[in-house]
PDB file of C-alpha atoms in Angstrom:
ATOM      1  CA  MET A   1     -45.608   8.166 -80.052  1.00  0.00           C
ATOM      2  CA  ALA A   2     -43.753   6.726 -77.057  1.00  0.00           C
ATOM      3  CA  SER A   3     -44.487   8.233 -73.685  1.00  0.00           C
ATOM      4  CA  LYS A   4     -41.724  10.230 -72.016  1.00  0.00           C
ATOM      5  CA  SER A   5     -40.831  11.027 -68.432  1.00  0.00           C
ATOM      6  CA  ASN A   6     -39.121  14.028 -66.873  1.00  0.00           C
ATOM      7  CA  MET A   7     -35.593  14.020 -65.478  1.00  0.00           C
ATOM      8  CA  THR A   8     -33.918  16.591 -63.268  1.00  0.00           C
ATOM      9  CA  LEU A   9     -30.169  17.148 -63.621  1.00  0.00           C
ATOM     10  CA  ARG A  10     -27.968  19.264 -61.377  1.00  0.00           C
ATOM     11  CA  ILE A  11     -25.338  21.059 -63.425  1.00  0.00           C
ATOM     12  CA  GLU A  12     -23.406  24.301 -63.190  1.00  0.00           C
ATOM     13  CA  PRO A  13     -25.275  27.145 -64.940  1.00  0.00           C
ATOM     14  CA  GLU A  14     -22.271  28.155 -67.055  1.00  0.00           C
ATOM     15  CA  LEU A  15     -21.734  24.578 -68.231  1.00  0.00           C
ATOM     16  CA  LYS A  16     -25.416  24.294 -69.123  1.00  0.00           C
ATOM     17  CA  GLU A  17     -25.302  27.546 -71.107  1.00  0.00           C
ATOM     18  CA  GLN A  18     -22.182  26.489 -73.013  1.00  0.00           C
ATOM     19  CA  ALA A  19     -23.634  23.062 -73.800  1.00  0.00           C
ATOM     20  CA  ALA A  20     -26.972  24.568 -74.864  1.00  0.00           C
ATOM     21  CA  ALA A  21     -25.158  26.929 -77.244  1.00  0.00           C
ATOM     22  CA  LEU A  22     -23.117  24.074 -78.728  1.00  0.00           C
ATOM     23  CA  PHE A  23     -26.148  21.838 -79.183  1.00  0.00           C
ATOM     24  CA  LYS A  24     -28.149  24.710 -80.684  1.00  0.00           C
ATOM     25  CA  SER A  25     -25.397  25.170 -83.291  1.00  0.00           C
ATOM     26  CA  LEU A  26     -25.899  21.478 -84.114  1.00  0.00           C
ATOM     27  CA  GLY A  27     -29.667  21.895 -84.371  1.00  0.00           C
ATOM     28  CA  LEU A  28     -30.361  20.151 -81.058  1.00  0.00           C
ATOM     29  CA  ASP A  29     -31.863  21.150 -77.732  1.00  0.00           C
ATOM     30  CA  LEU A  30     -30.610  19.893 -74.363  1.00  0.00           C
ATOM     31  CA  SER A  31     -33.312  17.236 -74.137  1.00  0.00           C
ATOM     32  CA  THR A  32     -32.494  15.761 -77.543  1.00  0.00           C
ATOM     33  CA  ALA A  33     -28.737  15.853 -76.880  1.00  0.00           C
ATOM     34  CA  THR A  34     -29.240  14.102 -73.538  1.00  0.00           C
ATOM     35  CA  GLY A  35     -31.356  11.434 -75.222  1.00  0.00           C
ATOM     36  CA  ILE A  36     -28.628  10.887 -77.819  1.00  0.00           C
ATOM     37  CA  PHE A  37     -26.058  10.480 -75.038  1.00  0.00           C
ATOM     38  CA  TYR A  38     -28.175   7.793 -73.331  1.00  0.00           C
ATOM     39  CA  ARG A  39     -28.806   5.943 -76.596  1.00  0.00           C
ATOM     40  CA  GLN A  40     -25.089   5.928 -77.393  1.00  0.00           C
ATOM     41  CA  ALA A  41     -24.237   4.748 -73.859  1.00  0.00           C
ATOM     42  CA  LEU A  42     -26.651   1.849 -74.271  1.00  0.00           C
ATOM     43  CA  ARG A  43     -25.201   1.043 -77.695  1.00  0.00           C
ATOM     44  CA  TYR A  44     -21.622   1.008 -76.334  1.00  0.00           C
ATOM     45  CA  HIS A  45     -22.592  -0.633 -73.029  1.00  0.00           C
ATOM     46  CA  GLY A  46     -20.736   2.184 -71.264  1.00  0.00           C
ATOM     47  CA  LEU A  47     -19.730   5.761 -71.811  1.00  0.00           C
ATOM     48  CA  PRO A  48     -19.638   6.536 -75.532  1.00  0.00           C
ATOM     49  CA  PHE A  49     -16.229   8.193 -75.292  1.00  0.00           C
ATOM     50  CA  GLU A  50     -12.811   7.556 -73.765  1.00  0.00           C
ATOM     51  CA  ILE A  51     -12.126   8.768 -70.231  1.00  0.00           C
ATOM     52  CA  ARG A  52      -8.495   9.568 -69.484  1.00  0.00           C
ATOM     53  CA  ALA A  53      -6.260  12.064 -67.737  1.00  0.00           C
ATOM     54  CA  ASP A  54      -5.058  14.941 -69.878  1.00  0.00           C
ATOM     55  CA  GLU A  55      -1.476  14.835 -68.627  1.00  0.00           C
ATOM     56  CA  GLU A  56       1.090  12.224 -67.771  1.00  0.00           C
ATOM     57  CA  PRO A  57       2.139  12.029 -64.114  1.00  0.00           C
ATOM     58  CA  ASN A  58       5.327  13.933 -63.272  1.00  0.00           C
ATOM     59  CA  GLU A  59       8.573  12.398 -61.963  1.00  0.00           C
ATOM     60  CA  VAL A  60       7.582  12.837 -58.310  1.00  0.00           C
ATOM     61  CA  THR A  61       4.304  11.014 -58.904  1.00  0.00           C
ATOM     62  CA  TYR A  62       6.027   8.183 -60.767  1.00  0.00           C
ATOM     63  CA  ALA A  63       8.542   7.837 -57.888  1.00  0.00           C
ATOM     64  CA  ALA A  64       5.696   7.696 -55.356  1.00  0.00           C
ATOM     65  CA  MET A  65       3.850   5.108 -57.448  1.00  0.00           C
ATOM     66  CA  GLU A  66       6.985   2.963 -57.691  1.00  0.00           C
ATOM     67  CA  ALA A  67       7.606   3.246 -53.943  1.00  0.00           C
ATOM     68  CA  ALA A  68       4.015   2.206 -53.243  1.00  0.00           C
ATOM     69  CA  GLU A  69       4.336  -0.789 -55.579  1.00  0.00           C
ATOM     70  CA  ASN A  70       7.494  -1.814 -53.698  1.00  0.00           C
ATOM     71  CA  GLY A  71       5.670  -1.613 -50.390  1.00  0.00           C
ATOM     72  CA  GLU A  72       7.711   1.311 -49.143  1.00  0.00           C
ATOM     73  CA  ASP A  73       6.050   3.397 -46.435  1.00  0.00           C
ATOM     74  CA  MET A  74       6.047   6.918 -47.779  1.00  0.00           C
ATOM     75  CA  TYR A  75       4.673   9.005 -44.923  1.00  0.00           C
ATOM     76  CA  GLY A  76       1.864   7.252 -43.121  1.00  0.00           C
ATOM     77  CA  PRO A  77      -0.345   6.007 -41.803  1.00  0.00           C
ATOM     78  CA  PHE A  78      -0.974   8.907 -39.463  1.00  0.00           C
ATOM     79  CA  ASN A  79      -2.619   8.826 -36.074  1.00  0.00           C
ATOM     80  CA  SER A  80      -3.961  12.369 -36.328  1.00  0.00           C
ATOM     81  CA  VAL A  81      -4.478  15.242 -38.738  1.00  0.00           C
ATOM     82  CA  ALA A  82      -1.837  17.202 -36.847  1.00  0.00           C
ATOM     83  CA  GLU A  83       0.689  14.398 -37.426  1.00  0.00           C
ATOM     84  CA  MET A  84      -0.147  14.352 -41.123  1.00  0.00           C
ATOM     85  CA  MET A  85       0.176  18.148 -41.413  1.00  0.00           C
ATOM     86  CA  GLU A  86       3.555  17.998 -39.686  1.00  0.00           C
ATOM     87  CA  ALA A  87       4.768  15.462 -42.241  1.00  0.00           C
ATOM     88  CA  LEU A  88       3.714  17.712 -45.066  1.00  0.00           C
TER      89      LEU A  88
END
């Protein structure tokens, strides 16, 4: 049997409880599920799932992105926090 080492993860207690319940329903414990995640990451040479935003940017965000691409100065740079807060 291969030797194993310990790992410490910092995670929110509620998230840990929810994940533990899900994995238990699949017949897994947290350690086994974590090992599966690492094996899949190695197999895919990256995260084994797609990372993306849930929503499309709104019209204001698209306008700001277009202005930035065109080199338009939106509001800054600012010389102080007070100056930035005034612009907001």
